[in-house]
Short mmCIF file of C-alpha atoms in Angstrom, two decimals:
data_model
loop_
_atom_site.label_atom_id
_atom_site.label_comp_id
_atom_site.label_asym_id
_atom_site.label_seq_id
_atom_site.Cartn_x
_atom_site.Cartn_y
_atom_site.Cartn_z
CA MET Y 1 -31.72 -72.25 -18.97
CA GLU Y 2 -30.62 -74.64 -21.69
CA ASN Y 3 -26.93 -74.16 -21.16
CA ASP Y 4 -26.70 -74.53 -17.39
CA PHE Y 5 -23.74 -76.42 -16.08
CA LEU Y 6 -23.18 -78.13 -12.76
CA ILE Y 7 -20.36 -77.67 -10.27
CA ASP Y 8 -20.70 -80.47 -7.75
CA ARG Y 9 -19.22 -80.95 -4.27
CA LEU Y 10 -16.17 -82.82 -5.54
CA SER Y 11 -15.39 -80.15 -8.17
CA ILE Y 12 -15.62 -77.49 -5.46
CA GLU Y 13 -13.22 -79.44 -3.24
CA LYS Y 14 -10.72 -79.86 -6.08
CA MET Y 15 -10.71 -76.17 -6.99
CA ASP Y 16 -7.67 -73.98 -6.50
CA LYS Y 17 -8.11 -72.21 -3.14
CA ARG Y 18 -8.39 -68.68 -4.58
CA VAL Y 19 -10.84 -69.77 -7.27
CA ARG Y 20 -13.04 -71.44 -4.67
CA THR Y 21 -12.81 -68.39 -2.40
CA ASN Y 22 -14.00 -66.09 -5.20
CA LEU Y 23 -16.80 -68.42 -6.29
CA ILE Y 24 -18.20 -69.11 -2.83
CA ASN Y 25 -17.99 -65.44 -1.85
CA CYS Y 26 -20.05 -64.56 -4.95
CA ILE Y 27 -22.58 -67.35 -4.79
CA SER Y 28 -25.06 -65.87 -2.28
CA GLY Y 29 -25.79 -62.83 -4.50
CA PHE Y 30 -25.19 -59.12 -3.96
CA LYS Y 31 -24.15 -58.16 -0.43
CA SER Y 32 -24.38 -55.11 1.78
CA LEU Y 33 -21.15 -53.21 2.17
CA ASN Y 34 -20.33 -51.43 5.39
CA LEU Y 35 -17.23 -49.98 6.96
CA CYS Y 36 -16.94 -51.19 10.54
CA GLY Y 37 -15.38 -48.56 12.84
CA THR Y 38 -13.87 -49.42 16.22
CA PHE Y 39 -11.15 -48.31 18.60
CA ASP Y 40 -9.11 -50.06 21.27
CA ARG Y 41 -8.64 -49.02 24.91
CA GLN Y 42 -5.78 -46.73 23.88
CA GLY Y 43 -8.05 -44.95 21.39
CA ILE Y 44 -6.32 -46.28 18.25
CA THR Y 45 -9.04 -46.35 15.60
CA ASN Y 46 -9.62 -49.21 13.18
CA LEU Y 47 -11.69 -49.57 10.05
CA ALA Y 48 -12.57 -52.67 8.01
CA PRO Y 49 -14.96 -53.41 5.12
CA ILE Y 50 -17.66 -55.90 6.09
CA SER Y 51 -20.01 -57.61 3.64
CA SER Y 52 -21.48 -60.08 6.12
CA VAL Y 53 -24.02 -57.96 8.01
CA VAL Y 54 -27.40 -59.61 8.33
CA HIS Y 55 -30.76 -58.56 9.77
CA ILE Y 56 -31.57 -60.41 13.01
CA GLY Y 57 -34.64 -58.59 14.28
CA ALA Y 58 -36.39 -55.22 14.52
CA ASP Y 59 -37.59 -55.23 18.15
CA PRO Y 60 -35.09 -55.04 19.73
CA PRO Y 61 -33.22 -53.71 16.67
CA LEU Y 62 -30.44 -56.25 16.02
CA GLN Y 63 -27.84 -56.80 13.33
CA GLY Y 64 -25.51 -59.76 13.03
CA MET Y 65 -22.01 -59.72 11.57
CA ILE Y 66 -19.88 -62.73 10.65
CA ILE Y 67 -16.23 -62.33 11.49
CA ARG Y 68 -13.27 -64.68 11.28
CA PRO Y 69 -11.15 -63.90 14.35
CA VAL Y 70 -7.93 -65.12 12.75
CA SER Y 71 -8.15 -63.25 9.44
CA VAL Y 72 -7.87 -59.62 8.35
CA PRO Y 73 -10.57 -58.12 10.56
CA ARG Y 74 -8.98 -59.51 13.74
CA HIS Y 75 -8.31 -55.98 15.05
CA THR Y 76 -11.98 -55.26 14.50
CA TYR Y 77 -12.96 -58.37 16.45
CA LEU Y 78 -10.53 -57.70 19.30
CA ASN Y 79 -11.61 -54.06 19.58
CA ILE Y 80 -15.30 -54.99 19.75
CA ILE Y 81 -14.64 -57.57 22.45
CA GLU Y 82 -12.50 -55.02 24.34
CA THR Y 83 -14.85 -52.02 24.15
CA GLY Y 84 -18.25 -53.58 23.46
CA TYR Y 85 -19.10 -51.10 20.67
CA PHE Y 86 -18.77 -50.72 16.90
CA THR Y 87 -20.19 -48.68 14.04
CA LEU Y 88 -21.41 -49.68 10.58
CA ASN Y 89 -21.16 -47.06 7.85
CA HIS Y 90 -22.66 -47.44 4.36
CA VAL Y 91 -20.23 -47.27 1.44
CA THR Y 92 -21.00 -45.02 -1.54
CA GLU Y 93 -19.47 -44.52 -5.00
CA ASN Y 94 -17.21 -41.78 -3.57
CA ILE Y 95 -15.48 -43.99 -1.02
CA TYR Y 96 -15.49 -47.59 -2.25
CA ARG Y 97 -11.80 -47.49 -3.23
CA SER Y 98 -10.89 -46.31 0.28
CA ALA Y 99 -13.18 -48.96 1.72
CA HIS Y 100 -11.46 -51.66 -0.34
CA GLN Y 101 -8.00 -50.42 0.65
CA SER Y 102 -8.96 -50.53 4.35
CA ALA Y 103 -8.91 -54.34 4.08
CA ALA Y 104 -5.09 -54.34 3.70
CA ARG Y 105 -3.15 -55.90 6.55
CA TYR Y 106 -1.97 -52.78 8.34
CA GLN Y 107 -0.20 -52.99 11.68
CA LYS Y 108 -2.28 -52.58 14.83
CA GLU Y 109 -0.77 -49.18 15.63
CA GLU Y 110 -1.66 -47.86 12.16
CA SER Y 111 -5.20 -46.54 11.69
CA GLU Y 112 -6.96 -47.45 8.45
CA PHE Y 113 -8.61 -44.01 8.66
CA ASP Y 114 -5.21 -42.32 8.18
CA LYS Y 115 -4.08 -44.83 5.57
CA THR Y 116 -7.15 -44.52 3.35
CA GLY Y 117 -7.99 -40.83 3.70
CA LEU Y 118 -11.27 -41.37 5.53
CA THR Y 119 -12.21 -39.26 8.55
CA ALA Y 120 -13.06 -40.61 12.00
CA GLU Y 121 -16.09 -38.81 13.37
CA PHE Y 122 -17.38 -38.92 16.95
CA LEU Y 123 -21.11 -38.39 17.23
CA ASN Y 124 -23.51 -38.14 20.18
CA GLY Y 125 -20.90 -39.48 22.62
CA PHE Y 126 -20.88 -42.89 20.95
CA LYS Y 127 -18.00 -45.19 21.99
CA ALA Y 128 -16.71 -46.00 18.50
CA PRO Y 129 -15.74 -43.89 15.47
CA PHE Y 130 -18.10 -43.24 12.57
CA VAL Y 131 -16.92 -42.54 9.00
CA LYS Y 132 -17.56 -38.86 8.24
CA GLU Y 133 -17.70 -39.46 4.45
CA SER Y 134 -20.37 -42.17 4.79
CA VAL Y 135 -24.08 -41.39 4.37
CA ILE Y 136 -25.96 -43.80 6.62
CA LYS Y 137 -24.24 -44.64 9.91
CA ILE Y 138 -25.23 -46.97 12.72
CA GLY Y 139 -23.80 -47.25 16.23
CA LEU Y 140 -24.14 -50.70 17.80
CA LYS Y 141 -23.54 -52.28 21.18
CA LEU Y 142 -22.28 -55.88 21.30
CA ILE Y 143 -24.97 -58.03 22.87
CA GLU Y 144 -24.15 -61.65 21.98
CA GLU Y 145 -21.18 -63.56 20.61
CA ILE Y 146 -21.90 -66.83 18.85
CA ASN Y 147 -19.43 -69.51 17.89
CA ILE Y 148 -20.09 -71.32 14.60
CA ALA Y 149 -18.73 -74.76 15.39
CA THR Y 150 -18.42 -75.97 11.79
CA ASN Y 151 -15.55 -73.64 10.89
CA GLY Y 152 -14.67 -71.60 13.98
CA THR Y 153 -16.20 -68.39 12.62
CA LYS Y 154 -18.01 -66.03 14.99
CA MET Y 155 -21.23 -64.12 14.67
CA LEU Y 156 -21.43 -60.93 16.69
CA ILE Y 157 -24.91 -59.62 17.43
CA GLY Y 158 -25.16 -55.86 17.89
CA GLU Y 159 -28.07 -53.85 19.22
CA ILE Y 160 -28.63 -50.62 17.31
CA ILE Y 161 -28.19 -47.61 19.59
CA ASP Y 162 -27.91 -44.64 17.19
CA ILE Y 163 -28.77 -44.15 13.52
CA HIS Y 164 -27.48 -41.15 11.55
CA LEU Y 165 -29.28 -40.36 8.31
CA PRO Y 166 -29.16 -37.65 5.66
CA GLU Y 167 -32.36 -35.72 4.99
CA GLY Y 168 -34.70 -36.93 2.29
CA VAL Y 169 -34.08 -40.68 2.37
CA LEU Y 170 -36.48 -41.79 5.13
CA ALA Y 171 -40.12 -42.33 4.12
CA SER Y 172 -42.99 -41.87 6.58
CA ASP Y 173 -43.48 -45.65 6.73
CA GLY Y 174 -39.88 -46.25 7.79
CA PHE Y 175 -38.59 -47.26 4.35
CA LEU Y 176 -35.08 -45.97 3.60
CA ASP Y 177 -34.28 -45.10 -0.03
CA LEU Y 178 -30.77 -46.58 -0.18
CA ASN Y 179 -30.51 -45.94 -3.91
CA LYS Y 180 -31.13 -42.22 -3.35
CA ALA Y 181 -28.66 -42.20 -0.44
CA GLY Y 182 -26.02 -43.58 -2.83
CA THR Y 183 -25.39 -46.80 -0.89
CA ILE Y 184 -23.65 -49.33 -3.15
CA THR Y 185 -23.46 -53.12 -3.10
CA VAL Y 186 -20.64 -55.63 -3.55
CA ALA Y 187 -20.41 -58.96 -5.39
CA GLY Y 188 -17.85 -61.36 -3.99
CA LEU Y 189 -14.74 -59.85 -2.47
CA ASP Y 190 -14.05 -57.02 -4.85
CA ALA Y 191 -16.75 -56.09 -7.41
CA TYR Y 192 -18.59 -52.87 -6.61
CA HIS Y 193 -21.98 -52.04 -8.10
CA LYS Y 194 -24.42 -49.16 -7.91
CA THR Y 195 -28.14 -49.79 -8.08
CA GLU Y 196 -31.18 -48.76 -10.09
CA LYS Y 197 -34.64 -49.11 -8.65
CA LEU Y 198 -37.09 -51.53 -10.20
CA GLU Y 199 -40.13 -51.48 -7.95
CA ARG Y 200 -41.36 -51.48 -4.38
CA LEU Y 201 -44.22 -53.90 -3.76
CA SER Y 202 -47.11 -54.03 -1.30
CA TYR Y 203 -47.31 -56.68 1.44
CA ALA Y 204 -48.05 -60.08 -0.12
CA LYS Y 205 -51.30 -61.85 0.79
CA PRO Y 206 -52.77 -65.04 -0.67
CA ASP Y 207 -55.05 -64.40 -3.67
CA GLN Y 208 -54.52 -60.64 -3.70
CA ASP Y 209 -52.74 -58.70 -6.46
CA LEU Y 210 -49.51 -56.92 -5.59
CA LYS Y 211 -49.45 -53.13 -5.94
CA SER Y 212 -46.52 -50.83 -6.68
CA ILE Y 213 -45.52 -48.40 -3.93
CA ASP Y 214 -44.02 -45.13 -5.19
CA PHE Y 215 -40.59 -44.17 -3.88
CA MET I 1 -23.21 -34.36 5.69
CA GLU I 2 -24.46 -31.07 7.01
CA ASN I 3 -28.06 -32.12 7.32
CA ASP I 4 -27.67 -35.46 9.03
CA PHE I 5 -30.18 -36.24 11.71
CA LEU I 6 -30.07 -38.67 14.58
CA ILE I 7 -32.51 -41.42 15.48
CA ASP I 8 -31.51 -42.65 18.93
CA ARG I 9 -32.38 -45.82 20.85
CA LEU I 10 -35.37 -44.24 22.56
CA SER I 11 -36.81 -42.93 19.26
CA ILE I 12 -36.46 -46.40 17.76
CA GLU I 13 -38.28 -47.94 20.74
CA LYS I 14 -41.13 -45.44 20.49
CA MET I 15 -41.65 -46.01 16.76
CA ASP I 16 -44.78 -47.60 15.40
CA LYS I 17 -44.02 -51.30 14.94
CA ARG I 18 -44.34 -51.30 11.12
CA VAL I 19 -42.22 -48.17 10.75
CA ARG I 20 -39.48 -49.70 12.91
CA THR I 21 -39.67 -52.98 10.97
CA ASN I 22 -39.16 -51.16 7.67
CA LEU I 23 -36.33 -48.98 8.98
CA ILE I 24 -34.36 -51.76 10.66
CA ASN I 25 -34.80 -54.07 7.67
CA CYS I 26 -33.34 -51.35 5.42
CA ILE I 27 -30.52 -50.17 7.65
CA SER I 28 -27.86 -52.77 6.82
CA GLY I 29 -27.79 -51.82 3.13
CA PHE I 30 -28.69 -53.81 0.00
CA LYS I 31 -29.27 -57.52 0.56
CA SER I 32 -29.02 -60.68 -1.46
CA LEU I 33 -32.33 -62.11 -2.57
CA ASN I 34 -32.83 -65.84 -2.90
CA LEU I 35 -35.79 -68.15 -3.19
CA CYS I 36 -35.42 -71.00 -0.73
CA GLY I 37 -36.86 -74.26 -2.06
CA THR I 38 -37.76 -77.21 0.17
CA PHE I 39 -40.17 -80.09 0.44
CA ASP I 40 -41.59 -82.09 3.32
CA ARG I 41 -41.62 -85.88 3.78
CA GLN I 42 -44.84 -86.09 1.74
CA GLY I 43 -43.15 -84.26 -1.13
CA ILE I 44 -45.18 -81.04 -0.82
CA THR I 45 -42.90 -78.30 -2.15
CA ASN I 46 -42.40 -74.93 -0.48
CA LEU I 47 -40.81 -71.70 -1.61
CA ALA I 48 -39.93 -68.55 0.37
CA PRO I 49 -37.95 -65.39 -0.37
CA ILE I 50 -34.89 -65.06 1.86
CA SER I 51 -32.78 -61.91 2.17
CA SER I 52 -30.70 -63.10 5.12
CA VAL I 53 -28.14 -65.38 3.48
CA VAL I 54 -24.60 -64.68 4.60
CA HIS I 55 -21.18 -66.07 3.64
CA ILE I 56 -19.70 -68.26 6.41
CA GLY I 57 -16.67 -69.80 4.74
CA ALA I 58 -15.27 -71.14 1.46
CA ASP I 59 -13.53 -74.34 2.60
CA PRO I 60 -15.75 -76.13 3.40
CA PRO I 61 -18.21 -74.01 1.35
CA LEU I 62 -20.78 -72.74 3.86
CA GLN I 63 -23.69 -70.32 3.78
CA GLY I 64 -25.72 -69.14 6.75
CA MET I 65 -29.39 -68.18 6.70
CA ILE I 66 -31.32 -66.42 9.44
CA ILE I 67 -34.83 -67.70 9.93
CA ARG I 68 -37.53 -66.95 12.44
CA PRO I 69 -39.23 -70.26 13.17
CA VAL I 70 -42.51 -68.68 14.22
CA SER I 71 -43.00 -66.31 11.27
CA VAL I 72 -43.82 -66.71 7.56
CA PRO I 73 -40.96 -69.03 6.59
CA ARG I 74 -41.89 -71.59 9.26
CA HIS I 75 -42.72 -74.20 6.62
CA THR I 76 -39.25 -73.61 5.18
CA TYR I 77 -37.69 -74.11 8.61
CA LEU I 78 -39.72 -77.24 9.40
CA ASN I 79 -38.97 -78.78 5.99
CA ILE I 80 -35.23 -78.19 6.35
CA ILE I 81 -35.21 -79.76 9.81
CA GLU I 82 -37.29 -82.68 8.48
CA THR I 83 -35.32 -83.42 5.29
CA GLY I 84 -31.90 -81.85 5.96
CA TYR I 85 -31.77 -80.14 2.54
CA PHE I 86 -32.69 -76.85 0.88
CA THR I 87 -31.95 -74.85 -2.26
CA LEU I 88 -31.17 -71.15 -2.78
CA ASN I 89 -32.09 -69.68 -6.15
CA HIS I 90 -31.11 -66.17 -7.29
CA VAL I 91 -33.94 -63.80 -8.14
CA THR I 92 -33.89 -61.83 -11.42
CA GLU I 93 -35.98 -59.02 -12.91
CA ASN I 94 -38.25 -61.60 -14.55
CA ILE I 95 -39.33 -63.28 -11.34
CA TYR I 96 -39.13 -60.77 -8.48
CA ARG I 97 -42.91 -60.29 -8.38
CA SER I 98 -43.40 -64.05 -8.04
CA ALA I 99 -40.66 -64.14 -5.43
CA HIS I 100 -42.40 -61.39 -3.43
CA GLN I 101 -45.77 -63.13 -3.70
CA SER I 102 -44.26 -66.38 -2.40
CA ALA I 103 -43.96 -64.68 1.02
CA ALA I 104 -47.75 -64.72 1.44
CA ARG I 105 -49.09 -66.95 4.21
CA TYR I 106 -50.30 -69.91 2.20
CA GLN I 107 -51.52 -73.07 3.87
CA LYS I 108 -49.02 -75.91 4.33
CA GLU I 109 -50.76 -78.08 1.72
CA GLU I 110 -50.53 -75.30 -0.89
CA SER I 111 -47.25 -75.02 -2.80
CA GLU I 112 -45.91 -71.53 -3.42
CA PHE I 113 -44.62 -72.86 -6.75
CA ASP I 114 -48.19 -73.41 -7.96
CA LYS I 115 -49.46 -70.18 -6.43
CA THR I 116 -46.79 -67.94 -8.00
CA GLY I 117 -46.30 -69.57 -11.39
CA LEU I 118 -42.74 -70.73 -10.72
CA THR I 119 -41.59 -74.21 -11.70
CA ALA I 120 -40.08 -76.78 -9.33
CA GLU I 121 -37.07 -78.41 -10.94
CA PHE I 122 -35.27 -81.53 -9.72
CA LEU I 123 -31.60 -81.60 -10.69
CA ASN I 124 -28.83 -84.15 -10.19
CA GLY I 125 -30.86 -86.16 -7.67
CA PHE I 126 -30.80 -83.32 -5.15
CA LYS I 127 -33.24 -83.69 -2.23
CA ALA I 128 -34.96 -80.31 -2.56
CA PRO I 129 -36.60 -78.44 -5.45
CA PHE I 130 -34.78 -75.77 -7.46
CA VAL I 131 -36.55 -72.90 -9.23
CA LYS I 132 -36.40 -73.52 -12.97
CA GLU I 133 -36.79 -69.82 -13.85
CA SER I 134 -33.83 -68.80 -11.65
CA VAL I 135 -30.32 -68.33 -13.08
CA ILE I 136 -27.88 -69.29 -10.33
CA LYS I 137 -29.00 -72.17 -8.09
CA ILE I 138 -27.36 -73.77 -5.07
CA GLY I 139 -28.21 -77.03 -3.31
CA LEU I 140 -27.29 -77.13 0.37
CA LYS I 141 -27.22 -79.70 3.15
CA LEU I 142 -28.05 -78.57 6.69
CA ILE I 143 -24.95 -78.91 8.82
CA GLU I 144 -25.51 -76.79 11.93
CA GLU I 145 -28.45 -75.11 13.65
CA ILE I 146 -27.67 -72.16 15.90
CA ASN I 147 -29.98 -70.51 18.38
CA ILE I 148 -29.65 -66.74 18.74
CA ALA I 149 -30.52 -66.29 22.39
CA THR I 150 -31.24 -62.54 22.24
CA ASN I 151 -34.43 -62.89 20.20
CA GLY I 152 -35.04 -66.60 19.60
CA THR I 153 -34.07 -66.44 15.94
CA LYS I 154 -32.18 -69.34 14.34
CA MET I 155 -29.25 -69.43 11.99
CA LEU I 156 -29.08 -72.48 9.77
CA ILE I 157 -25.66 -73.31 8.31
CA GLY I 158 -25.74 -75.15 5.00
CA GLU I 159 -22.88 -76.82 3.19
CA ILE I 160 -22.94 -76.24 -0.56
CA ILE I 161 -23.34 -79.53 -2.44
CA ASP I 162 -24.28 -78.48 -5.99
CA ILE I 163 -24.04 -75.21 -7.91
CA HIS I 164 -25.91 -74.67 -11.19
CA LEU I 165 -24.72 -71.81 -13.36
CA PRO I 166 -25.52 -70.45 -16.82
CA GLU I 167 -22.68 -70.24 -19.32
CA GLY I 168 -20.67 -67.06 -19.55
CA VAL I 169 -20.88 -65.74 -15.99
CA LEU I 170 -17.99 -67.61 -14.31
CA ALA I 171 -14.50 -66.11 -14.74
CA SER I 172 -11.35 -68.25 -14.70
CA ASP I 173 -10.46 -66.89 -11.25
CA GLY I 174 -13.79 -68.03 -9.78
CA PHE I 175 -15.47 -64.60 -9.90
CA LEU I 176 -19.17 -64.74 -10.81
CA ASP I 177 -20.59 -61.84 -12.83
CA LEU I 178 -23.90 -61.49 -10.99
CA ASN I 179 -24.79 -58.33 -12.90
CA LYS I 180 -24.49 -60.21 -16.22
CA ALA I 181 -26.47 -63.14 -14.77
CA GLY I 182 -29.29 -60.69 -13.99
CA THR I 183 -29.28 -61.30 -10.23
CA ILE I 184 -31.08 -58.46 -8.45
CA THR I 185 -30.87 -57.06 -4.92
CA VAL I 186 -33.45 -55.97 -2.35
CA ALA I 187 -33.61 -53.05 0.06
CA GLY I 188 -35.67 -53.67 3.18
CA LEU I 189 -38.66 -55.96 2.81
CA ASP I 190 -39.99 -54.93 -0.54
CA ALA I 191 -37.81 -52.66 -2.75
CA TYR I 192 -36.22 -54.43 -5.69
CA HIS I 193 -33.19 -53.02 -7.53
CA LYS I 194 -31.06 -54.07 -10.47
CA THR I 195 -27.36 -53.27 -10.51
CA GLU I 196 -24.79 -51.50 -12.66
CA LYS I 197 -21.13 -52.35 -12.34
CA LEU I 198 -18.72 -49.74 -11.06
CA GLU I 199 -15.37 -51.51 -10.74
CA ARG I 200 -13.64 -54.68 -9.63
CA LEU I 201 -10.47 -54.02 -7.62
CA SER I 202 -7.23 -55.94 -7.03
CA TYR I 203 -6.37 -57.44 -3.63
CA ALA I 204 -5.51 -54.63 -1.18
CA LYS I 205 -2.02 -54.46 0.30
CA PRO I 206 -0.47 -51.74 2.46
CA ASP I 207 1.26 -48.98 0.44
CA GLN I 208 0.34 -50.44 -2.95
CA ASP I 209 -2.02 -48.83 -5.47
CA LEU I 210 -5.25 -50.63 -6.31
CA LYS I 211 -5.74 -51.77 -9.91
CA SER I 212 -8.98 -52.29 -11.84
CA ILE I 213 -9.79 -55.84 -12.91
CA ASP I 214 -11.80 -56.06 -16.16
CA PHE I 215 -15.05 -57.99 -16.03
#
């Protein structure tokens, strides 16, 4: 565009801390938004919003999650290390305010479920709580913990054990209609957006036209 | 929901490979969508769509990117290792079909820029090509390479050097209005969605009501 402007490395360094935090959290684009459910050995449940889940592989089915052990989700991190299990629950328009509130720094003995009006749900004997009000829910087992040397952040790799889905969102080819399920997306730390479908496209091959896939 | 159904670990294992790939790629929720621009030592440019960028930290400003060295984006991976630099360029409604096509398995001597009608742009002396048609563009320097033992995938950590933005999308508090910029989001491997804003919320504190932030 004609009116682009540049923010270079030095300008980023000189920024006020909160300004930089907002900018850098926005800069990757829209993010997935999940509520991560855990409990500790005493059974005290914990819930935290997570926008750093990333696909690692389909076979075995793996998801990664970036977590800063010293910041807000430290109870989440400690619980996962302690029990080896966690859940990821999609956030919808109905529950994004509760999801946002669950990021507040509650005491360890307080459950974010109680504080935000969400309901802990125990399904299929899984060793971590799901969010009853969520639509798409995944149960994961911790399989690898990775230290990111540059800034002391961790990536936890979870293997998907159970998936809970509503009817009518799973296509025969495995595609999940997240828009129909009501899953929303977040920009930065605090800006919630719903989605509108544009198009699903066929597998790309050199010198072959793309086709629309109905969904 | 009443009509939830369960897909357990064994059902996932037994799935047809392509069905499982679609399902597991969708299951984390909506993803960011960037075009990753690189070149090799001979200056041959490369472009690949990446939906696995994840926020690592704001100070220093770091983004992570999951990449499978043996699959389609192998030229991207090799170029980044060779030159130490890459760009991430947000995808909009105008260019998502070109972005999708850039995933096709072109030969190393063919540039995805030429094949998809996108324009390589060289800005501020940065050592990798940006996408002229994109709106929000980031130049990154490779700073850490992490091996994910479980499945042989890599995570590349890049430090943000330059950010190029259009006018009118950056708020005084550092928030970027991605919806206004026209940045889109992807579900799974192939389903493109635009967004509609719901609400931006104030920082969450225990026992304090959330407020809307205008944007």
